[in-house]
Amino acid sequence: MNFYKERLKHPLNLNSPALLIIDMQKYFTDKNSPAYIKGIENIYENIKKLSETFMKEGYPVIATIHKGGNSSMQSWWGNKIEAEWAKPHFISDYFTYIEKDTYDAFYNTELEKILKLRYVKEVIITGVMTHLCCETTARSAFVRGFNVVMVEDALWDKDEFYHFSSLKNLGHGFATISFTEEILCKLE
C-alpha cells in the first residue's frame, strides 16, 4: 500500500526508539492453537532482525503477552487465554516482557513508565493483530506523546483488509508507516 502522502509530512526519524513486539505468543503462532493466524510465519524473520539490531544498538525491546483476562475481552471473545498459549514466541533475557489483559499495551501495565525511564521518544510497533492490539497500542502511544512507527512487513493480521485498513488509518493521523529494511538502515 502506498503511504507516500503521509510520509512527506512525517518522515521516519529514530532518535531514541524502543521496539514493541505485540502478542507474538503461542496463542497466535502455534498451528494447534484455536487462534492461530495463518501466515504469521511471514513476519518472524523481520521481527528477529529488528530485535537483534535493537539489542546490538542498546535500545529497549519490549514484548507483550496477551492474557485476555479483562472482563470486556472475555465477554467479547468468549474465552480467556490459557497459560499454555501465553508463552512468548521470541525469548530473550534482554527483552522486557509485559502481560496485558486488553488490546492496549499501556492500559494497567508498566509500559509507559518503562519507556519514560529509558527516555524513549519513538515506539516501533511489530506483531499481531494489526487492527486490534497493535493499532490500539499505537493510538495509546500517540496520545501519551510518543512518536509511533508501524512496521508494515513485521505486522500481521488474520485478514489483509484489516491489516491495510488499519495502517491507512494510522498513517493518516497517528503513525509513520515503515518497513524493516528502512528501520535497520536508520539504526546502523
PDB file of N, CA and C in Angstrom, residues 8-79:
ATOM      1  N   LEU A   8       5.512  12.195   3.328  1.00  0.00           N
ATOM      2  CA  LEU A   8       6.047  13.527   3.039  1.00  0.00           C
ATOM      3  C   LEU A   8       5.932  14.422   4.263  1.00  0.00           C
ATOM      4  N   LYS A   9       4.835  14.294   4.964  1.00  0.00           N
ATOM      5  CA  LYS A   9       4.588  15.132   6.134  1.00  0.00           C
ATOM      6  C   LYS A   9       5.293  14.601   7.387  1.00  0.00           C
ATOM      7  N   HIS A  10       5.452  13.287   7.461  1.00  0.00           N
ATOM      8  CA  HIS A  10       6.020  12.664   8.662  1.00  0.00           C
ATOM      9  C   HIS A  10       7.089  11.641   8.288  1.00  0.00           C
ATOM     10  N   PRO A  11       8.292  12.108   7.975  1.00  0.00           N
ATOM     11  CA  PRO A  11       9.369  11.172   7.617  1.00  0.00           C
ATOM     12  C   PRO A  11       9.819  10.364   8.841  1.00  0.00           C
ATOM     13  N   LEU A  12      10.495   9.277   8.575  1.00  0.00           N
ATOM     14  CA  LEU A  12      10.979   8.404   9.643  1.00  0.00           C
ATOM     15  C   LEU A  12      12.176   9.033  10.344  1.00  0.00           C
ATOM     16  N   ASN A  13      12.041   9.254  11.645  1.00  0.00           N
ATOM     17  CA  ASN A  13      13.136   9.732  12.486  1.00  0.00           C
ATOM     18  C   ASN A  13      13.255   8.798  13.676  1.00  0.00           C
ATOM     19  N   LEU A  14      14.473   8.351  13.955  1.00  0.00           N
ATOM     20  CA  LEU A  14      14.709   7.474  15.098  1.00  0.00           C
ATOM     21  C   LEU A  14      15.826   8.063  15.944  1.00  0.00           C
ATOM     22  N   ASN A  15      15.448   8.724  17.024  1.00  0.00           N
ATOM     23  CA  ASN A  15      16.437   9.328  17.916  1.00  0.00           C
ATOM     24  C   ASN A  15      16.645   8.499  19.180  1.00  0.00           C
ATOM     25  N   SER A  16      15.553   8.030  19.744  1.00  0.00           N
ATOM     26  CA  SER A  16      15.611   7.232  20.966  1.00  0.00           C
ATOM     27  C   SER A  16      14.461   6.217  20.937  1.00  0.00           C
ATOM     28  N   PRO A  17      14.612   5.173  20.096  1.00  0.00           N
ATOM     29  CA  PRO A  17      13.496   4.245  19.875  1.00  0.00           C
ATOM     30  C   PRO A  17      13.462   3.054  20.828  1.00  0.00           C
ATOM     31  N   ALA A  18      12.286   2.460  20.906  1.00  0.00           N
ATOM     32  CA  ALA A  18      12.099   1.159  21.559  1.00  0.00           C
ATOM     33  C   ALA A  18      11.291   0.295  20.607  1.00  0.00           C
ATOM     34  N   LEU A  19      11.605  -0.982  20.578  1.00  0.00           N
ATOM     35  CA  LEU A  19      10.867  -1.935  19.758  1.00  0.00           C
ATOM     36  C   LEU A  19       9.798  -2.601  20.616  1.00  0.00           C
ATOM     37  N   LEU A  20       8.559  -2.553  20.154  1.00  0.00           N
ATOM     38  CA  LEU A  20       7.473  -3.272  20.809  1.00  0.00           C
ATOM     39  C   LEU A  20       7.107  -4.476  19.944  1.00  0.00           C
ATOM     40  N   ILE A  21       7.140  -5.638  20.546  1.00  0.00           N
ATOM     41  CA  ILE A  21       6.718  -6.866  19.873  1.00  0.00           C
ATOM     42  C   ILE A  21       5.391  -7.255  20.521  1.00  0.00           C
ATOM     43  N   ILE A  22       4.315  -7.009  19.803  1.00  0.00           N
ATOM     44  CA  ILE A  22       2.984  -7.175  20.373  1.00  0.00           C
ATOM     45  C   ILE A  22       2.457  -8.600  20.161  1.00  0.00           C
ATOM     46  N   ASP A  23       2.235  -9.290  21.266  1.00  0.00           N
ATOM     47  CA  ASP A  23       1.491 -10.554  21.322  1.00  0.00           C
ATOM     48  C   ASP A  23       2.008 -11.678  20.426  1.00  0.00           C
ATOM     49  N   MET A  24       3.299 -11.717  20.189  1.00  0.00           N
ATOM     50  CA  MET A  24       3.877 -12.839  19.438  1.00  0.00           C
ATOM     51  C   MET A  24       4.054 -13.990  20.425  1.00  0.00           C
ATOM     52  N   GLN A  25       2.976 -14.744  20.602  1.00  0.00           N
ATOM     53  CA  GLN A  25       2.915 -15.815  21.586  1.00  0.00           C
ATOM     54  C   GLN A  25       2.232 -17.020  20.965  1.00  0.00           C
ATOM     55  N   LYS A  26       2.348 -18.145  21.657  1.00  0.00           N
ATOM     56  CA  LYS A  26       1.834 -19.408  21.110  1.00  0.00           C
ATOM     57  C   LYS A  26       0.362 -19.343  20.729  1.00  0.00           C
ATOM     58  N   TYR A  27      -0.410 -18.531  21.417  1.00  0.00           N
ATOM     59  CA  TYR A  27      -1.836 -18.426  21.117  1.00  0.00           C
ATOM     60  C   TYR A  27      -2.072 -18.077  19.647  1.00  0.00           C
ATOM     61  N   PHE A  28      -1.188 -17.260  19.086  1.00  0.00           N
ATOM     62  CA  PHE A  28      -1.328 -16.844  17.694  1.00  0.00           C
ATOM     63  C   PHE A  28      -0.347 -17.541  16.748  1.00  0.00           C
ATOM     64  N   THR A  29       0.762 -18.079  17.283  1.00  0.00           N
ATOM     65  CA  THR A  29       1.809 -18.638  16.420  1.00  0.00           C
ATOM     66  C   THR A  29       1.784 -20.163  16.292  1.00  0.00           C
ATOM     67  N   ASP A  30       1.175 -20.848  17.234  1.00  0.00           N
ATOM     68  CA  ASP A  30       1.152 -22.312  17.222  1.00  0.00           C
ATOM     69  C   ASP A  30      -0.011 -22.811  16.352  1.00  0.00           C
ATOM     70  N   LYS A  31       0.301 -23.650  15.385  1.00  0.00           N
ATOM     71  CA  LYS A  31      -0.726 -24.149  14.457  1.00  0.00           C
ATOM     72  C   LYS A  31      -1.805 -24.975  15.153  1.00  0.00           C
ATOM     73  N   ASN A  32      -1.546 -25.444  16.356  1.00  0.00           N
ATOM     74  CA  ASN A  32      -2.543 -26.214  17.103  1.00  0.00           C
ATOM     75  C   ASN A  32      -3.452 -25.334  17.958  1.00  0.00           C
ATOM     76  N   SER A  33      -3.176 -24.049  18.011  1.00  0.00           N
ATOM     77  CA  SER A  33      -3.982 -23.128  18.806  1.00  0.00           C
ATOM     78  C   SER A  33      -5.294 -22.808  18.093  1.00  0.00           C
ATOM     79  N   PRO A  34      -6.354 -22.599  18.867  1.00  0.00           N
ATOM     80  CA  PRO A  34      -7.623 -22.211  18.246  1.00  0.00           C
ATOM     81  C   PRO A  34      -7.573 -20.809  17.626  1.00  0.00           C
ATOM     82  N   ALA A  35      -6.551 -20.030  17.976  1.00  0.00           N
ATOM     83  CA  ALA A  35      -6.441 -18.659  17.465  1.00  0.00           C
ATOM     84  C   ALA A  35      -5.240 -18.466  16.536  1.00  0.00           C
ATOM     85  N   TYR A  36      -4.649 -19.570  16.080  1.00  0.00           N
ATOM     86  CA  TYR A  36      -3.512 -19.471  15.156  1.00  0.00           C
ATOM     87  C   TYR A  36      -3.872 -18.567  13.978  1.00  0.00           C
ATOM     88  N   ILE A  37      -2.937 -17.673  13.616  1.00  0.00           N
ATOM     89  CA  ILE A  37      -3.149 -16.760  12.494  1.00  0.00           C
ATOM     90  C   ILE A  37      -2.348 -17.276  11.301  1.00  0.00           C
ATOM     91  N   LYS A  38      -3.063 -17.745  10.317  1.00  0.00           N
ATOM     92  CA  LYS A  38      -2.432 -18.318   9.124  1.00  0.00           C
ATOM     93  C   LYS A  38      -1.494 -17.304   8.468  1.00  0.00           C
ATOM     94  N   GLY A  39      -0.276 -17.762   8.185  1.00  0.00           N
ATOM     95  CA  GLY A  39       0.713 -16.926   7.508  1.00  0.00           C
ATOM     96  C   GLY A  39       1.586 -16.092   8.424  1.00  0.00           C
ATOM     97  N   ILE A  40       1.365 -16.192   9.736  1.00  0.00           N
ATOM     98  CA  ILE A  40       2.124 -15.372  10.685  1.00  0.00           C
ATOM     99  C   ILE A  40       3.636 -15.592  10.554  1.00  0.00           C
ATOM    100  N   GLU A  41       4.021 -16.755  10.059  1.00  0.00           N
ATOM    101  CA  GLU A  41       5.447 -17.069   9.877  1.00  0.00           C
ATOM    102  C   GLU A  41       6.134 -16.057   8.959  1.00  0.00           C
ATOM    103  N   ASN A  42       5.363 -15.373   8.144  1.00  0.00           N
ATOM    104  CA  ASN A  42       5.924 -14.387   7.211  1.00  0.00           C
ATOM    105  C   ASN A  42       6.615 -13.212   7.900  1.00  0.00           C
ATOM    106  N   ILE A  43       6.294 -12.971   9.168  1.00  0.00           N
ATOM    107  CA  ILE A  43       6.919 -11.825   9.852  1.00  0.00           C
ATOM    108  C   ILE A  43       8.003 -12.223  10.844  1.00  0.00           C
ATOM    109  N   TYR A  44       8.198 -13.509  11.083  1.00  0.00           N
ATOM    110  CA  TYR A  44       9.190 -13.953  12.066  1.00  0.00           C
ATOM    111  C   TYR A  44      10.579 -13.380  11.790  1.00  0.00           C
ATOM    112  N   GLU A  45      11.043 -13.514  10.576  1.00  0.00           N
ATOM    113  CA  GLU A  45      12.411 -13.099  10.247  1.00  0.00           C
ATOM    114  C   GLU A  45      12.598 -11.591  10.424  1.00  0.00           C
ATOM    115  N   ASN A  46      11.612 -10.797  10.031  1.00  0.00           N
ATOM    116  CA  ASN A  46      11.737  -9.347  10.177  1.00  0.00           C
ATOM    117  C   ASN A  46      11.759  -8.929  11.638  1.00  0.00           C
ATOM    118  N   ILE A  47      10.918  -9.544  12.455  1.00  0.00           N
ATOM    119  CA  ILE A  47      10.934  -9.226  13.883  1.00  0.00           C
ATOM    120  C   ILE A  47      12.262  -9.656  14.498  1.00  0.00           C
ATOM    121  N   LYS A  48      12.761 -10.796  14.089  1.00  0.00           N
ATOM    122  CA  LYS A  48      14.061 -11.275  14.587  1.00  0.00           C
ATOM    123  C   LYS A  48      15.172 -10.290  14.225  1.00  0.00           C
ATOM    124  N   LYS A  49      15.219  -9.855  12.969  1.00  0.00           N
ATOM    125  CA  LYS A  49      16.247  -8.886  12.537  1.00  0.00           C
ATOM    126  C   LYS A  49      16.145  -7.588  13.326  1.00  0.00           C
ATOM    127  N   LEU A  50      14.927  -7.091  13.487  1.00  0.00           N
ATOM    128  CA  LEU A  50      14.741  -5.843  14.232  1.00  0.00           C
ATOM    129  C   LEU A  50      15.176  -6.004  15.683  1.00  0.00           C
ATOM    130  N   SER A  51      14.762  -7.080  16.334  1.00  0.00           N
ATOM    131  CA  SER A  51      15.115  -7.252  17.746  1.00  0.00           C
ATOM    132  C   SER A  51      16.621  -7.416  17.923  1.00  0.00           C
ATOM    133  N   GLU A  52      17.269  -8.141  17.034  1.00  0.00           N
ATOM    134  CA  GLU A  52      18.729  -8.296  17.120  1.00  0.00           C
ATOM    135  C   GLU A  52      19.441  -6.959  16.952  1.00  0.00           C
ATOM    136  N   THR A  53      18.984  -6.143  16.028  1.00  0.00           N
ATOM    137  CA  THR A  53      19.610  -4.831  15.813  1.00  0.00           C
ATOM    138  C   THR A  53      19.344  -3.903  16.990  1.00  0.00           C
ATOM    139  N   PHE A  54      18.138  -3.899  17.514  1.00  0.00           N
ATOM    140  CA  PHE A  54      17.837  -3.067  18.684  1.00  0.00           C
ATOM    141  C   PHE A  54      18.722  -3.475  19.858  1.00  0.00           C
ATOM    142  N   MET A  55      18.885  -4.781  20.076  1.00  0.00           N
ATOM    143  CA  MET A  55      19.742  -5.251  21.170  1.00  0.00           C
ATOM    144  C   MET A  55      21.183  -4.816  20.945  1.00  0.00           C
ATOM    145  N   LYS A  56      21.674  -5.003  19.721  1.00  0.00           N
ATOM    146  CA  LYS A  56      23.062  -4.646  19.390  1.00  0.00           C
ATOM    147  C   LYS A  56      23.324  -3.160  19.625  1.00  0.00           C
ATOM    148  N   GLU A  57      22.332  -2.334  19.306  1.00  0.00           N
ATOM    149  CA  GLU A  57      22.480  -0.882  19.455  1.00  0.00           C
ATOM    150  C   GLU A  57      22.134  -0.389  20.864  1.00  0.00           C
ATOM    151  N   GLY A  58      21.678  -1.289  21.731  1.00  0.00           N
ATOM    152  CA  GLY A  58      21.378  -0.925  23.117  1.00  0.00           C
ATOM    153  C   GLY A  58      20.014  -0.288  23.334  1.00  0.00           C
ATOM    154  N   TYR A  59      19.111  -0.457  22.384  1.00  0.00           N
ATOM    155  CA  TYR A  59      17.759   0.087  22.521  1.00  0.00           C
ATOM    156  C   TYR A  59      16.839  -0.957  23.150  1.00  0.00           C
ATOM    157  N   PRO A  60      15.830  -0.505  23.888  1.00  0.00           N
ATOM    158  CA  PRO A  60      14.930  -1.453  24.549  1.00  0.00           C
ATOM    159  C   PRO A  60      14.079  -2.266  23.570  1.00  0.00           C
ATOM    160  N   VAL A  61      13.835  -3.510  23.963  1.00  0.00           N
ATOM    161  CA  VAL A  61      12.914  -4.395  23.248  1.00  0.00           C
ATOM    162  C   VAL A  61      11.904  -4.879  24.285  1.00  0.00           C
ATOM    163  N   ILE A  62      10.643  -4.597  24.026  1.00  0.00           N
ATOM    164  CA  ILE A  62       9.581  -4.949  24.961  1.00  0.00           C
ATOM    165  C   ILE A  62       8.575  -5.833  24.233  1.00  0.00           C
ATOM    166  N   ALA A  63       8.312  -6.989  24.807  1.00  0.00           N
ATOM    167  CA  ALA A  63       7.353  -7.929  24.215  1.00  0.00           C
ATOM    168  C   ALA A  63       6.140  -8.047  25.128  1.00  0.00           C
ATOM    169  N   THR A  64       4.961  -7.983  24.530  1.00  0.00           N
ATOM    170  CA  THR A  64       3.746  -8.135  25.319  1.00  0.00           C
ATOM    171  C   THR A  64       3.225  -9.562  25.211  1.00  0.00           C
ATOM    172  N   ILE A  65       2.588  -9.979  26.285  1.00  0.00           N
ATOM    173  CA  ILE A  65       1.907 -11.269  26.333  1.00  0.00           C
ATOM    174  C   ILE A  65       0.446 -10.964  26.638  1.00  0.00           C
ATOM    175  N   HIS A  66      -0.411 -11.307  25.698  1.00  0.00           N
ATOM    176  CA  HIS A  66      -1.840 -11.034  25.855  1.00  0.00           C
ATOM    177  C   HIS A  66      -2.503 -12.171  26.618  1.00  0.00           C
ATOM    178  N   LYS A  67      -3.060 -11.838  27.800  1.00  0.00           N
ATOM    179  CA  LYS A  67      -3.743 -12.828  28.629  1.00  0.00           C
ATOM    180  C   LYS A  67      -5.251 -12.804  28.394  1.00  0.00           C
ATOM    181  N   GLY A  68      -5.770 -11.645  27.985  1.00  0.00           N
ATOM    182  CA  GLY A  68      -7.201 -11.541  27.700  1.00  0.00           C
ATOM    183  C   GLY A  68      -8.085 -11.700  28.915  1.00  0.00           C
ATOM    184  N   GLY A  69      -7.572 -11.354  30.099  1.00  0.00           N
ATOM    185  CA  GLY A  69      -8.324 -11.545  31.330  1.00  0.00           C
ATOM    186  C   GLY A  69      -9.326 -10.458  31.647  1.00  0.00           C
ATOM    187  N   ASN A  70      -9.267  -9.341  30.953  1.00  0.00           N
ATOM    188  CA  ASN A  70     -10.207  -8.246  31.145  1.00  0.00           C
ATOM    189  C   ASN A  70     -11.634  -8.746  30.879  1.00  0.00           C
ATOM    190  N   SER A  71     -12.591  -8.335  31.718  1.00  0.00           N
ATOM    191  CA  SER A  71     -13.963  -8.849  31.581  1.00  0.00           C
ATOM    192  C   SER A  71     -14.590  -8.510  30.234  1.00  0.00           C
ATOM    193  N   SER A  72     -14.314  -7.335  29.698  1.00  0.00           N
ATOM    194  CA  SER A  72     -14.886  -6.994  28.389  1.00  0.00           C
ATOM    195  C   SER A  72     -14.269  -7.850  27.286  1.00  0.00           C
ATOM    196  N   MET A  73     -12.982  -8.174  27.400  1.00  0.00           N
ATOM    197  CA  MET A  73     -12.340  -9.046  26.412  1.00  0.00           C
ATOM    198  C   MET A  73     -12.948 -10.455  26.480  1.00  0.00           C
ATOM    199  N   GLN A  74     -13.126 -10.956  27.697  1.00  0.00           N
ATOM    200  CA  GLN A  74     -13.711 -12.291  27.851  1.00  0.00           C
ATOM    201  C   GLN A  74     -15.140 -12.330  27.328  1.00  0.00           C
ATOM    202  N   SER A  75     -15.881 -11.270  27.588  1.00  0.00           N
ATOM    203  CA  SER A  75     -17.261 -11.201  27.115  1.00  0.00           C
ATOM    204  C   SER A  75     -17.317 -11.150  25.589  1.00  0.00           C
ATOM    205  N   TRP A  76     -16.437 -10.355  24.985  1.00  0.00           N
ATOM    206  CA  TRP A  76     -16.435 -10.200  23.524  1.00  0.00           C
ATOM    207  C   TRP A  76     -16.015 -11.487  22.810  1.00  0.00           C
ATOM    208  N   TRP A  77     -14.901 -12.067  23.272  1.00  0.00           N
ATOM    209  CA  TRP A  77     -14.332 -13.229  22.584  1.00  0.00           C
ATOM    210  C   TRP A  77     -14.817 -14.563  23.140  1.00  0.00           C
ATOM    211  N   GLY A  78     -15.428 -14.535  24.326  1.00  0.00           N
ATOM    212  CA  GLY A  78     -15.968 -15.766  24.894  1.00  0.00           C
ATOM    213  C   GLY A  78     -14.931 -16.714  25.465  1.00  0.00           C
ATOM    214  N   ASN A  79     -13.741 -16.186  25.761  1.00  0.00           N
ATOM    215  CA  ASN A  79     -12.710 -17.057  26.333  1.00  0.00           C
ATOM    216  C   ASN A  79     -11.652 -16.230  27.046  1.00  0.00           C
TER     217      ASN A  79
END
